[in-house]
Amino acid sequence: MQWESWSAFWNMGGAAYFVWGSYGVTFALMALELVLVLRRRKDTITRLLRWRRAVGKDSARGSAKEGGTPVPAMESET
Amino acid sequence: MNSPERSRSLFRFAAPHNFYPLAGRLAPWFATAALVLTVAGLWLGFFVAPTDATQGEVYRVIFIHVPAAWMSMFVYLVMAFWSAVGLVMNTRLSFIMSQALAPTGAMFCFVALWTGALWGKPTWGAYWVWDARLTSQLLLLFLYFGFIALTRAIEDPRRADRAGAIIALVGAVNVPIIYFSVQWWNTLHQGASVSLNKAPSMATTMLLGMLVMAIAAWMYTIAVVLWRARSMILERERHTEWVGAVLEREAQGGRA
Amino acid sequence: MLSTFLAVLRRDLLLAWRGRADVLVTLAFFVIVVCLFPFGVGAEPNQLRAIAPGVLWVAALLACLLSLHRLFAQDHADGTLEQLLLSSEPAALWVAAKVLAFWLSTGLPVVAVAPGLALLLDLEQGALPVLVLSLALGTPILGLLGAVGAALTLGLRGGGMLLALLVLPLFVPVLIFGAGAVEAEASGTGAAAHLLLLGGGLAGALALAPWACAAALRISTD
């Protein structure tokens, strides 16, 4: 074991600011990214549900061209 | 010859409606692996690896700095790879993958710069030096910003996909040129004031901790990118029946 | 094939001549940016001499960037671009012609004015030919790389800023070797290596950029 006590561990040989500054920001950013990604999923689902109700289920199906066909070209070739 | 059968089974996952549930099933496993490996890597890094003889404890930043720098460069290459696949094979999923990768790559690029600055202050006495590696990393961050800004600014997804793919490829061609030019410029201006290349002899446990953290960063990236790609797929395929079914299940609180 | 190239070149030069006010604005911008630096950093001749290559090169780069959006905008607005894309001629060919016309109408004036401005900054006179040569080799690369960015951002909201974000990182190697050449000549170490690298970069950009630009134009007008 490298450390004599927990306070020595947190002190990092006097470099606490640099070491914990690095790790803190890194893990904060990763946590933030995770939250944003999970929230984006929730937002997408609520938005698309509302959109489907607004346009009606039948016309939502294959009405616009940009969504593409349900069976993609990759598979239909083989 | 069973190759048509095999290629069919592999390419099956290039179809968004097959990829979506697969990604949903795989992502939690990658996330769990990332968590376990991060804990293991941090334990190796903080409790097993010895104090560095010349730098003291500050060097422990290496366990995130180097994996983040590796990831940021590698993610850009993977992005360019998916862009090329998308342009050549015309698969929608490739473009989705390259756009799902970009924010994570930019995040790691920023982390590499941030930790580099905090590591640089006690070792070189300055947060920032115009070293070849730091400067290339900064330019890589700008390339990420350009890609993200371009794909977000174009509303038509078809055009956004292809325009993003072109700029990713142009950037990938330029990355080695930028690195070479910056190194050339650096040797002229900086001289020997900073010698990063003199690699300190690393203890095996240090190296091991770094590798474990690098694999953890991989797992994290894969999990986050799969999750992000799932949202993008729903958005893009909203006119299809299978997305309708997924949404109905979500609305009833079920699991997709 | 050559006739298409020449026809597009002649047409674009004619258009540039009719809109020569735009060209003069670009040139005035270049001059003013260079003249701002002494006010910012002080008129100490030694200091000005030291930063002159970098200042001239950065100003040339910004002047090029500011005029880039004009490269395809007009043709996009009046439908010429779609006609050209529909024609059977190879797109890379007329794209190269357009970039050449663009460089002749905006890059060349900057190259011509640069030595005069260099004297304002007290750059060593022996380095002036290298300055001209480095700009003459480097600004076409900026035009070629910038054309790809201009094609990708065609008709987008806020396209100007986006274009800057896309192409400025790609301009860095040109800036390094261009300003480096002048600096090396001024400090007596010789600029041959820098100029050779710039020439190589120009050859590479000439070989690749027109195709990338043509592909980008197809995507943007689809």
PDB file of N, CA, C and O in Angstrom, chain C residues 55-93:
ATOM      1  N   VAL C  55       2.435  38.244 -39.121  1.00  0.00           N
ATOM      2  CA  VAL C  55       1.333  39.194 -39.301  1.00  0.00           C
ATOM      3  C   VAL C  55       0.864  39.188 -40.751  1.00  0.00           C
ATOM      4  O   VAL C  55      -0.332  39.091 -41.040  1.00  0.00           O
ATOM      5  N   LEU C  56       1.824  39.261 -41.682  1.00  0.00           N
ATOM      6  CA  LEU C  56       1.444  39.295 -43.101  1.00  0.00           C
ATOM      7  C   LEU C  56       0.713  38.024 -43.493  1.00  0.00           C
ATOM      8  O   LEU C  56      -0.288  38.061 -44.211  1.00  0.00           O
ATOM      9  N   TRP C  57       1.201  36.887 -42.989  1.00  0.00           N
ATOM     10  CA  TRP C  57       0.582  35.623 -43.373  1.00  0.00           C
ATOM     11  C   TRP C  57      -0.801  35.458 -42.765  1.00  0.00           C
ATOM     12  O   TRP C  57      -1.731  35.021 -43.429  1.00  0.00           O
ATOM     13  N   VAL C  58      -0.940  35.832 -41.485  1.00  0.00           N
ATOM     14  CA  VAL C  58      -2.262  35.706 -40.858  1.00  0.00           C
ATOM     15  C   VAL C  58      -3.253  36.637 -41.543  1.00  0.00           C
ATOM     16  O   VAL C  58      -4.405  36.267 -41.811  1.00  0.00           O
ATOM     17  N   ALA C  59      -2.805  37.851 -41.895  1.00  0.00           N
ATOM     18  CA  ALA C  59      -3.709  38.790 -42.562  1.00  0.00           C
ATOM     19  C   ALA C  59      -4.124  38.260 -43.932  1.00  0.00           C
ATOM     20  O   ALA C  59      -5.303  38.339 -44.308  1.00  0.00           O
ATOM     21  N   ALA C  60      -3.172  37.674 -44.664  1.00  0.00           N
ATOM     22  CA  ALA C  60      -3.500  37.111 -45.978  1.00  0.00           C
ATOM     23  C   ALA C  60      -4.508  35.976 -45.829  1.00  0.00           C
ATOM     24  O   ALA C  60      -5.453  35.844 -46.607  1.00  0.00           O
ATOM     25  N   LEU C  61      -4.307  35.164 -44.779  1.00  0.00           N
ATOM     26  CA  LEU C  61      -5.188  34.031 -44.528  1.00  0.00           C
ATOM     27  C   LEU C  61      -6.609  34.501 -44.208  1.00  0.00           C
ATOM     28  O   LEU C  61      -7.591  33.955 -44.724  1.00  0.00           O
ATOM     29  N   LEU C  62      -6.711  35.557 -43.390  1.00  0.00           N
ATOM     30  CA  LEU C  62      -8.043  36.068 -43.037  1.00  0.00           C
ATOM     31  C   LEU C  62      -8.719  36.707 -44.248  1.00  0.00           C
ATOM     32  O   LEU C  62      -9.925  36.555 -44.451  1.00  0.00           O
ATOM     33  N   ALA C  63      -7.927  37.415 -45.062  1.00  0.00           N
ATOM     34  CA  ALA C  63      -8.503  38.034 -46.253  1.00  0.00           C
ATOM     35  C   ALA C  63      -9.068  36.963 -47.182  1.00  0.00           C
ATOM     36  O   ALA C  63     -10.164  37.107 -47.740  1.00  0.00           O
ATOM     37  N   CYS C  64      -8.322  35.864 -47.301  1.00  0.00           N
ATOM     38  CA  CYS C  64      -8.787  34.754 -48.139  1.00  0.00           C
ATOM     39  C   CYS C  64     -10.077  34.169 -47.562  1.00  0.00           C
ATOM     40  O   CYS C  64     -11.041  33.924 -48.280  1.00  0.00           O
ATOM     41  N   LEU C  65     -10.085  33.994 -46.236  1.00  0.00           N
ATOM     42  CA  LEU C  65     -11.249  33.404 -45.580  1.00  0.00           C
ATOM     43  C   LEU C  65     -12.498  34.257 -45.803  1.00  0.00           C
ATOM     44  O   LEU C  65     -13.586  33.737 -46.059  1.00  0.00           O
ATOM     45  N   LEU C  66     -12.314  35.590 -45.712  1.00  0.00           N
ATOM     46  CA  LEU C  66     -13.469  36.481 -45.825  1.00  0.00           C
ATOM     47  C   LEU C  66     -14.080  36.451 -47.221  1.00  0.00           C
ATOM     48  O   LEU C  66     -15.276  36.671 -47.379  1.00  0.00           O
ATOM     49  N   SER C  67     -13.249  36.176 -48.227  1.00  0.00           N
ATOM     50  CA  SER C  67     -13.806  36.207 -49.576  1.00  0.00           C
ATOM     51  C   SER C  67     -14.270  34.827 -50.044  1.00  0.00           C
ATOM     52  O   SER C  67     -14.898  34.721 -51.093  1.00  0.00           O
ATOM     53  N   LEU C  68     -13.955  33.800 -49.272  1.00  0.00           N
ATOM     54  CA  LEU C  68     -14.264  32.434 -49.716  1.00  0.00           C
ATOM     55  C   LEU C  68     -15.746  32.211 -49.990  1.00  0.00           C
ATOM     56  O   LEU C  68     -16.106  31.497 -50.923  1.00  0.00           O
ATOM     57  N   HIS C  69     -16.609  32.799 -49.153  1.00  0.00           N
ATOM     58  CA  HIS C  69     -18.035  32.513 -49.303  1.00  0.00           C
ATOM     59  C   HIS C  69     -18.557  32.953 -50.664  1.00  0.00           C
ATOM     60  O   HIS C  69     -19.577  32.477 -51.136  1.00  0.00           O
ATOM     61  N   ARG C  70     -17.807  33.876 -51.313  1.00  0.00           N
ATOM     62  CA  ARG C  70     -18.241  34.352 -52.631  1.00  0.00           C
ATOM     63  C   ARG C  70     -17.997  33.329 -53.726  1.00  0.00           C
ATOM     64  O   ARG C  70     -18.539  33.435 -54.817  1.00  0.00           O
ATOM     65  N   LEU C  71     -17.157  32.325 -53.424  1.00  0.00           N
ATOM     66  CA  LEU C  71     -16.690  31.408 -54.459  1.00  0.00           C
ATOM     67  C   LEU C  71     -17.841  30.736 -55.205  1.00  0.00           C
ATOM     68  O   LEU C  71     -17.840  30.664 -56.425  1.00  0.00           O
ATOM     69  N   PHE C  72     -18.830  30.216 -54.463  1.00  0.00           N
ATOM     70  CA  PHE C  72     -19.933  29.509 -55.121  1.00  0.00           C
ATOM     71  C   PHE C  72     -21.289  30.174 -54.909  1.00  0.00           C
ATOM     72  O   PHE C  72     -22.272  29.768 -55.524  1.00  0.00           O
ATOM     73  N   ALA C  73     -21.368  31.172 -54.014  1.00  0.00           N
ATOM     74  CA  ALA C  73     -22.670  31.689 -53.599  1.00  0.00           C
ATOM     75  C   ALA C  73     -23.482  32.211 -54.788  1.00  0.00           C
ATOM     76  O   ALA C  73     -24.646  31.863 -54.952  1.00  0.00           O
ATOM     77  N   GLN C  74     -22.833  33.024 -55.629  1.00  0.00           N
ATOM     78  CA  GLN C  74     -23.551  33.623 -56.753  1.00  0.00           C
ATOM     79  C   GLN C  74     -24.069  32.554 -57.713  1.00  0.00           C
ATOM     80  O   GLN C  74     -25.235  32.552 -58.111  1.00  0.00           O
ATOM     81  N   ASP C  75     -23.205  31.602 -58.045  1.00  0.00           N
ATOM     82  CA  ASP C  75     -23.595  30.540 -58.978  1.00  0.00           C
ATOM     83  C   ASP C  75     -24.677  29.655 -58.378  1.00  0.00           C
ATOM     84  O   ASP C  75     -25.507  29.108 -59.101  1.00  0.00           O
ATOM     85  N   HIS C  76     -24.650  29.516 -57.055  1.00  0.00           N
ATOM     86  CA  HIS C  76     -25.678  28.728 -56.392  1.00  0.00           C
ATOM     87  C   HIS C  76     -27.017  29.453 -56.474  1.00  0.00           C
ATOM     88  O   HIS C  76     -28.050  28.841 -56.765  1.00  0.00           O
ATOM     89  N   ALA C  77     -26.984  30.772 -56.275  1.00  0.00           N
ATOM     90  CA  ALA C  77     -28.223  31.548 -56.248  1.00  0.00           C
ATOM     91  C   ALA C  77     -28.894  31.585 -57.630  1.00  0.00           C
ATOM     92  O   ALA C  77     -30.111  31.484 -57.729  1.00  0.00           O
ATOM     93  N   ASP C  78     -28.100  31.727 -58.698  1.00  0.00           N
ATOM     94  CA  ASP C  78     -28.735  31.889 -60.014  1.00  0.00           C
ATOM     95  C   ASP C  78     -28.850  30.583 -60.791  1.00  0.00           C
ATOM     96  O   ASP C  78     -29.220  30.579 -61.964  1.00  0.00           O
ATOM     97  N   GLY C  79     -28.491  29.450 -60.160  1.00  0.00           N
ATOM     98  CA  GLY C  79     -28.727  28.161 -60.800  1.00  0.00           C
ATOM     99  C   GLY C  79     -27.614  27.689 -61.718  1.00  0.00           C
ATOM    100  O   GLY C  79     -27.690  26.590 -62.274  1.00  0.00           O
ATOM    101  N   THR C  80     -26.573  28.518 -61.895  1.00  0.00           N
ATOM    102  CA  THR C  80     -25.465  28.098 -62.760  1.00  0.00           C
ATOM    103  C   THR C  80     -24.809  26.826 -62.247  1.00  0.00           C
ATOM    104  O   THR C  80     -24.419  25.947 -63.020  1.00  0.00           O
ATOM    105  N   LEU C  81     -24.711  26.747 -60.913  1.00  0.00           N
ATOM    106  CA  LEU C  81     -24.023  25.611 -60.306  1.00  0.00           C
ATOM    107  C   LEU C  81     -24.703  24.300 -60.679  1.00  0.00           C
ATOM    108  O   LEU C  81     -24.054  23.319 -61.038  1.00  0.00           O
ATOM    109  N   GLU C  82     -26.035  24.307 -60.634  1.00  0.00           N
ATOM    110  CA  GLU C  82     -26.751  23.070 -60.967  1.00  0.00           C
ATOM    111  C   GLU C  82     -26.557  22.707 -62.429  1.00  0.00           C
ATOM    112  O   GLU C  82     -26.393  21.532 -62.769  1.00  0.00           O
ATOM    113  N   GLN C  83     -26.556  23.726 -63.288  1.00  0.00           N
ATOM    114  CA  GLN C  83     -26.311  23.464 -64.701  1.00  0.00           C
ATOM    115  C   GLN C  83     -24.950  22.818 -64.894  1.00  0.00           C
ATOM    116  O   GLN C  83     -24.803  21.850 -65.639  1.00  0.00           O
ATOM    117  N   LEU C  84     -23.949  23.381 -64.213  1.00  0.00           N
ATOM    118  CA  LEU C  84     -22.592  22.852 -64.349  1.00  0.00           C
ATOM    119  C   LEU C  84     -22.533  21.410 -63.849  1.00  0.00           C
ATOM    120  O   LEU C  84     -21.894  20.546 -64.454  1.00  0.00           O
ATOM    121  N   LEU C  85     -23.228  21.151 -62.729  1.00  0.00           N
ATOM    122  CA  LEU C  85     -23.191  19.796 -62.168  1.00  0.00           C
ATOM    123  C   LEU C  85     -23.902  18.809 -63.089  1.00  0.00           C
ATOM    124  O   LEU C  85     -23.534  17.632 -63.139  1.00  0.00           O
ATOM    125  N   LEU C  86     -24.905  19.287 -63.798  1.00  0.00           N
ATOM    126  CA  LEU C  86     -25.637  18.397 -64.703  1.00  0.00           C
ATOM    127  C   LEU C  86     -24.882  18.140 -65.995  1.00  0.00           C
ATOM    128  O   LEU C  86     -25.142  17.165 -66.689  1.00  0.00           O
ATOM    129  N   SER C  87     -23.959  19.027 -66.324  1.00  0.00           N
ATOM    130  CA  SER C  87     -23.251  18.878 -67.592  1.00  0.00           C
ATOM    131  C   SER C  87     -22.355  17.641 -67.550  1.00  0.00           C
ATOM    132  O   SER C  87     -22.029  17.121 -66.497  1.00  0.00           O
ATOM    133  N   SER C  88     -21.947  17.193 -68.730  1.00  0.00           N
ATOM    134  CA  SER C  88     -21.193  15.937 -68.809  1.00  0.00           C
ATOM    135  C   SER C  88     -19.710  16.135 -68.521  1.00  0.00           C
ATOM    136  O   SER C  88     -18.956  15.178 -68.447  1.00  0.00           O
ATOM    137  N   GLU C  89     -19.297  17.404 -68.395  1.00  0.00           N
ATOM    138  CA  GLU C  89     -17.885  17.660 -68.140  1.00  0.00           C
ATOM    139  C   GLU C  89     -17.507  17.190 -66.731  1.00  0.00           C
ATOM    140  O   GLU C  89     -18.330  17.249 -65.823  1.00  0.00           O
ATOM    141  N   PRO C  90     -16.265  16.713 -66.542  1.00  0.00           N
ATOM    142  CA  PRO C  90     -15.848  16.312 -65.190  1.00  0.00           C
ATOM    143  C   PRO C  90     -15.885  17.510 -64.233  1.00  0.00           C
ATOM    144  O   PRO C  90     -15.328  18.573 -64.534  1.00  0.00           O
ATOM    145  N   ALA C  91     -16.562  17.311 -63.100  1.00  0.00           N
ATOM    146  CA  ALA C  91     -16.779  18.437 -62.193  1.00  0.00           C
ATOM    147  C   ALA C  91     -15.470  18.977 -61.626  1.00  0.00           C
ATOM    148  O   ALA C  91     -15.316  20.183 -61.447  1.00  0.00           O
ATOM    149  N   ALA C  92     -14.514  18.070 -61.376  1.00  0.00           N
ATOM    150  CA  ALA C  92     -13.245  18.519 -60.782  1.00  0.00           C
ATOM    151  C   ALA C  92     -12.573  19.556 -61.683  1.00  0.00           C
ATOM    152  O   ALA C  92     -11.902  20.471 -61.204  1.00  0.00           O
ATOM    153  N   LEU C  93     -12.792  19.422 -62.985  1.00  0.00           N
ATOM    154  CA  LEU C  93     -12.140  20.319 -63.942  1.00  0.00           C
ATOM    155  C   LEU C  93     -12.646  21.754 -63.795  1.00  0.00           C
ATOM    156  O   LEU C  93     -11.859  22.690 -63.629  1.00  0.00           O
TER     157      LEU C  93
END
